[in-house]
Tab-separated table of N, CA and C in Angstrom:
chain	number	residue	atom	x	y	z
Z	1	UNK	N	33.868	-31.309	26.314
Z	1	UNK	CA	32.839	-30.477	26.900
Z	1	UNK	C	32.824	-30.688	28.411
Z	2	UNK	N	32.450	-30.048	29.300
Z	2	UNK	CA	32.610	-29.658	30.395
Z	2	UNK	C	31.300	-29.732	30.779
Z	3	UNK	N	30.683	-30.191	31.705
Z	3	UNK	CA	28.871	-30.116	32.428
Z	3	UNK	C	28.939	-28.979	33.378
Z	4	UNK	N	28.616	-28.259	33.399
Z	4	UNK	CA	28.033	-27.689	34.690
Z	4	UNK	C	26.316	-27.540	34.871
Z	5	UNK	N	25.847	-29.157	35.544
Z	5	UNK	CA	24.793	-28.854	36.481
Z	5	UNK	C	24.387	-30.061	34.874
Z	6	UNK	N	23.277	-29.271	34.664
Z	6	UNK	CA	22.237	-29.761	33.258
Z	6	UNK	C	22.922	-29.476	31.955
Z	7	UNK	N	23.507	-28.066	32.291
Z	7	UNK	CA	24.440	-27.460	30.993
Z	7	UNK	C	25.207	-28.142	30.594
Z	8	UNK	N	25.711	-28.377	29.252
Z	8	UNK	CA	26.517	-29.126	29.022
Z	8	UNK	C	27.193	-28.181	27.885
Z	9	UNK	N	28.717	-27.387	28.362
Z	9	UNK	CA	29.123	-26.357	27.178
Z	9	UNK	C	30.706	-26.369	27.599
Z	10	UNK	N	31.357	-25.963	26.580
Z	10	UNK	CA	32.792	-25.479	26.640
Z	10	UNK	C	33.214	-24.787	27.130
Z	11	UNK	N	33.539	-24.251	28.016
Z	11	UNK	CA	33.719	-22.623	28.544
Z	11	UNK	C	35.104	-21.845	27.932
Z	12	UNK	N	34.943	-20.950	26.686
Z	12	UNK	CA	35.712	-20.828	26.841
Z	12	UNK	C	36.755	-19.683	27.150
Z	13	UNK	N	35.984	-18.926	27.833
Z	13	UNK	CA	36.713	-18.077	28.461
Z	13	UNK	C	35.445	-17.042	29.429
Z	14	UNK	N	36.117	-16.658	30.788
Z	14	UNK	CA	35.277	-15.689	31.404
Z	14	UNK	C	35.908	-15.002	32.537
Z	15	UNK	N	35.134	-14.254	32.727
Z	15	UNK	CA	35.460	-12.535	33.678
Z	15	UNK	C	34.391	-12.620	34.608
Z	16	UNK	N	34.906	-12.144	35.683
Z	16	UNK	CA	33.870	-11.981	37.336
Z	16	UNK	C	32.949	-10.722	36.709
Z	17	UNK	N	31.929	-11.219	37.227
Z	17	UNK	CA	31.033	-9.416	37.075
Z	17	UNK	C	30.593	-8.991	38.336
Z	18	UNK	N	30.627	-9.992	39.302
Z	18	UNK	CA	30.483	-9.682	41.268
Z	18	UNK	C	30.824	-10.596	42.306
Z	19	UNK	N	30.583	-10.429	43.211
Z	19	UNK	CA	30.577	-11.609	44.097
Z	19	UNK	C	30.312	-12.840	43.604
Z	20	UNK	N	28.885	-12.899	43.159
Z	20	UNK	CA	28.387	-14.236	42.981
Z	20	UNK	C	27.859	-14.488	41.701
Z	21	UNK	N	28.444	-13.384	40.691
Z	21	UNK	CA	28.502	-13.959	39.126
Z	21	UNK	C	29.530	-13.044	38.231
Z	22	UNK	N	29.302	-14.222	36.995
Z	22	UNK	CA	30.100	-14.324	36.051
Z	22	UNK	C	29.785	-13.971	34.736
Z	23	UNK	N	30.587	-13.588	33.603
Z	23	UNK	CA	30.123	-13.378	32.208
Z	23	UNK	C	30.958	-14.455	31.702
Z	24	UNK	N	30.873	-15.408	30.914
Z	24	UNK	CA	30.992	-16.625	30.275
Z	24	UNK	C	31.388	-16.602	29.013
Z	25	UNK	N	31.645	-16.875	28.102
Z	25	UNK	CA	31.914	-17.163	27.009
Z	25	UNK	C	31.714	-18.503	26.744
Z	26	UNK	N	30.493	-19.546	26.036
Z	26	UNK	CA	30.519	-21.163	26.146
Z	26	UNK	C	30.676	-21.238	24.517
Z	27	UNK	N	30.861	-22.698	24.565
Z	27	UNK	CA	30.399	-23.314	23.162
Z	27	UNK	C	29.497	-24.187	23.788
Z	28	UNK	N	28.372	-24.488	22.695
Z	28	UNK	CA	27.948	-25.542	22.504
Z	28	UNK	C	27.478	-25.992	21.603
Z	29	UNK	N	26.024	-27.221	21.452
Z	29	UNK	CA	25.251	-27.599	20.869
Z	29	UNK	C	23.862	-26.998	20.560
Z	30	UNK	N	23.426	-26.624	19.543
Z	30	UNK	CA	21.743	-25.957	19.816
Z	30	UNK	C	21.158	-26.339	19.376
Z	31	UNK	N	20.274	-27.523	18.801
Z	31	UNK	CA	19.648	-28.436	17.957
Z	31	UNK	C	20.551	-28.936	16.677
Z	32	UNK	N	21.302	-29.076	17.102
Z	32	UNK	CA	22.246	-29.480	15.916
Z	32	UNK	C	23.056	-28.426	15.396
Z	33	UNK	N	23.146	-27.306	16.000
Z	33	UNK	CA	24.309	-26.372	15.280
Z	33	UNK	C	25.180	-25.714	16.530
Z	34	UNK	N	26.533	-25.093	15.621
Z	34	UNK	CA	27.499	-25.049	16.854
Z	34	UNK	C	27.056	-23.705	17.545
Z	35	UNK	N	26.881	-23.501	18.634
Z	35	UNK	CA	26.644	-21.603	19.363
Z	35	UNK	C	27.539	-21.444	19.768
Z	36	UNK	N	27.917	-20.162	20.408
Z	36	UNK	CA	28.463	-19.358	21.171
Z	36	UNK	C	27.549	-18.494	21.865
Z	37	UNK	N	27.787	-18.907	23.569
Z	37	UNK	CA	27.061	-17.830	24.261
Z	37	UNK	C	27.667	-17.103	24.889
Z	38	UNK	N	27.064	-15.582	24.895
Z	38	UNK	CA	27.929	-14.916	25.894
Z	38	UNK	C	26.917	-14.595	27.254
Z	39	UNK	N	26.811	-14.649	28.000
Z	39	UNK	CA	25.919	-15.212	29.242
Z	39	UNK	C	26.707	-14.813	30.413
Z	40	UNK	N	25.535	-13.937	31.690
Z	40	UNK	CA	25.728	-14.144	32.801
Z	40	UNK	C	25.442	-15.386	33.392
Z	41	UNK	N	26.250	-15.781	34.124
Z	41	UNK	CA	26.189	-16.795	35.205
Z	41	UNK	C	26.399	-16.326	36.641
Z	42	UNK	N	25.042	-17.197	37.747
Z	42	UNK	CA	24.968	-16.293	38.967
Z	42	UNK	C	24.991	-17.606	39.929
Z	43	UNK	N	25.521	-17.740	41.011
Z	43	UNK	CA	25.344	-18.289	42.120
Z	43	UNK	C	23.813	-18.376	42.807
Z	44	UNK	N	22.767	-19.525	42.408
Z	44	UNK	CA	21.728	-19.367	43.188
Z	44	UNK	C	21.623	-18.883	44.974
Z	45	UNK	N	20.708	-18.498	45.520
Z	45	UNK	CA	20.703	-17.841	46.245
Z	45	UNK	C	20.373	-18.936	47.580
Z	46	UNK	N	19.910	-20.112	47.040
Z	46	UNK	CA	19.980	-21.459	48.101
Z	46	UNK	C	21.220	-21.856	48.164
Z	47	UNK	N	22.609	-21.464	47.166
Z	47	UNK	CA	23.693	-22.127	47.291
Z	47	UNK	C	24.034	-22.765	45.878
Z	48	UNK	N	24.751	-23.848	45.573
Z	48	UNK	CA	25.350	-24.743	44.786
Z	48	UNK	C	25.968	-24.156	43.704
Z	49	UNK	N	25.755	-24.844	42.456
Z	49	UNK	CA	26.601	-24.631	41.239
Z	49	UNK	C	26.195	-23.226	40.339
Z	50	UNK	N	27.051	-22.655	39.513
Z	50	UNK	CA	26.741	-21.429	39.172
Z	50	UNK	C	25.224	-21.655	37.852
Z	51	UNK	N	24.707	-21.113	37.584
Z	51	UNK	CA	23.659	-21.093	36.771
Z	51	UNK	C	23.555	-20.242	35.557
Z	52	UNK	N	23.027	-20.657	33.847
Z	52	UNK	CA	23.010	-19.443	33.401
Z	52	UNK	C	22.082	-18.772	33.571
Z	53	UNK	N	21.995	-17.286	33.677
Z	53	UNK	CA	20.809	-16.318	33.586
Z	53	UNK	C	20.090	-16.038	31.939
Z	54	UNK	N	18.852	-15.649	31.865
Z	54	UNK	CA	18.707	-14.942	30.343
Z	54	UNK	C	18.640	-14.166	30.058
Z	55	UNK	N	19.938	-13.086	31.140
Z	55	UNK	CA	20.714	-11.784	30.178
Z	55	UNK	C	22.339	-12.473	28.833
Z	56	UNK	N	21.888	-12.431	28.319
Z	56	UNK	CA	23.091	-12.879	27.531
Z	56	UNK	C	22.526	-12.899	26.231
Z	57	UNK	N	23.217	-13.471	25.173
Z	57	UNK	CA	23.192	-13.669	23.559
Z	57	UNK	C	24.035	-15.051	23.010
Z	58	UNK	N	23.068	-15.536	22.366
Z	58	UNK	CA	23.631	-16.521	21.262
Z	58	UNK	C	23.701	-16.634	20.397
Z	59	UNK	N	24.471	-17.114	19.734
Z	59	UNK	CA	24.748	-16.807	18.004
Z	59	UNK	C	25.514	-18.244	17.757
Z	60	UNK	N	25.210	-18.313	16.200
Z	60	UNK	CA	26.070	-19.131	15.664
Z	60	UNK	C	27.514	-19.249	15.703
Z	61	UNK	N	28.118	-20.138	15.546
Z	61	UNK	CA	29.689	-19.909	16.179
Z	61	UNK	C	30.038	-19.033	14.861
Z	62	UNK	N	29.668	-19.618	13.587
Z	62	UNK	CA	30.129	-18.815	12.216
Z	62	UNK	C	30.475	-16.892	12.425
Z	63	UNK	N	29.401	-16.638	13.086
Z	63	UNK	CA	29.245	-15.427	13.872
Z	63	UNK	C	30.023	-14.753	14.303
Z	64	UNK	N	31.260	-15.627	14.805
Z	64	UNK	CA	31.760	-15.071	16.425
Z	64	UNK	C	32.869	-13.620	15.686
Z	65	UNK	N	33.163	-13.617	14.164
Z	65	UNK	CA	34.028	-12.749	14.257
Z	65	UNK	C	32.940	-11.333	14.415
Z	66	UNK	N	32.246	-11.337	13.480
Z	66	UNK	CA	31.342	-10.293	13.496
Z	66	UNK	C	31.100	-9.388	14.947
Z	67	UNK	N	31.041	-10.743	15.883
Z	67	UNK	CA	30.581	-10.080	16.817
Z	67	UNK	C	31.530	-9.598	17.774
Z	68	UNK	N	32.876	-9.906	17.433
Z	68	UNK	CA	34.303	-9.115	17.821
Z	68	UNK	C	34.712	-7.987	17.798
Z	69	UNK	N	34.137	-7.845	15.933
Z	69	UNK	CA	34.090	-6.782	15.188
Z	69	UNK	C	33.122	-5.588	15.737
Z	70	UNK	N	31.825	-5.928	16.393
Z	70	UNK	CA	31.011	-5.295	17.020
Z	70	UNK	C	31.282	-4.421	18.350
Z	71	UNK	N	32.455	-5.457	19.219
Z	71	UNK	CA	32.480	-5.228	20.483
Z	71	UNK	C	33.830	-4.296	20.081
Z	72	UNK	N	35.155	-4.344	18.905
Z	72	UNK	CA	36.012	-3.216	19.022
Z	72	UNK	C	35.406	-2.105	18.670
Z	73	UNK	N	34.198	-1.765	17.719
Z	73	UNK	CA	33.605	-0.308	17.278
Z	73	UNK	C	33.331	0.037	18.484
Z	74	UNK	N	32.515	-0.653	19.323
Z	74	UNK	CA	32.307	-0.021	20.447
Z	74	UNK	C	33.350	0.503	21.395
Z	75	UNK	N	34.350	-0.470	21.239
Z	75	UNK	CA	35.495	0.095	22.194
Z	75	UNK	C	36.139	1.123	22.132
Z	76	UNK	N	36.245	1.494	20.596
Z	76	UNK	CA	36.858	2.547	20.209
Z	76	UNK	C	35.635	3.732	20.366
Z	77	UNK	N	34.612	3.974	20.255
Z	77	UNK	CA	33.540	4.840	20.162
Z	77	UNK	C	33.742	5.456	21.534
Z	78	UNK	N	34.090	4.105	22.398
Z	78	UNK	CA	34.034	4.451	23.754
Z	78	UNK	C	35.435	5.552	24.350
Z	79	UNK	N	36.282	4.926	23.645
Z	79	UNK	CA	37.759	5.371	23.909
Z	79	UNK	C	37.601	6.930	22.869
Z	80	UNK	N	37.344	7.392	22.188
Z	80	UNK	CA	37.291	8.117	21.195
Z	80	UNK	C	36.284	9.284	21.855
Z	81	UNK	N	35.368	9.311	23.316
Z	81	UNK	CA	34.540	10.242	23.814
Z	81	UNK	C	35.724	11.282	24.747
């Protein structure tokens, strides 16, 4: 696991969304079960380490295909206009 700041998560994979943030992909811990978040992360505006925001979603990791499955319908719905 990887810290950033207080956070303590996996990162495991992410994409720029601007200058001074990010969309994330983490693992972690949530009272005892495994998550997956998908989360903006933004550069505070005093400076330092990136931060998460609470635009995003968490789910159980068990989850994560479902929610794959979610994001190709859309892709195709999208591609398919």
């Amino acid at each position: 696991m990887s810290e950033t700041g207080k956070y303590e998560c996996e990162v495991l994979a992410a994409m720029p969304k601007s200058a001074n943030a990010e969309i994330r992909v983490t693992r972690s811990r949530y009272h005892g079960r495994a998550v997956v978040d998908v989360r903006v992360w933004f550069v505070p505006k005093q400076g330092g380490a990136m931060l998460p925001s609470g635009r995003g979603v968490q789910l159980d990791e068990r989850r994560l295909d479902s929610l794959v499955e979610l994001l190709l319908e859309a892709q195709r719905a999208v591609q398919n206009r």
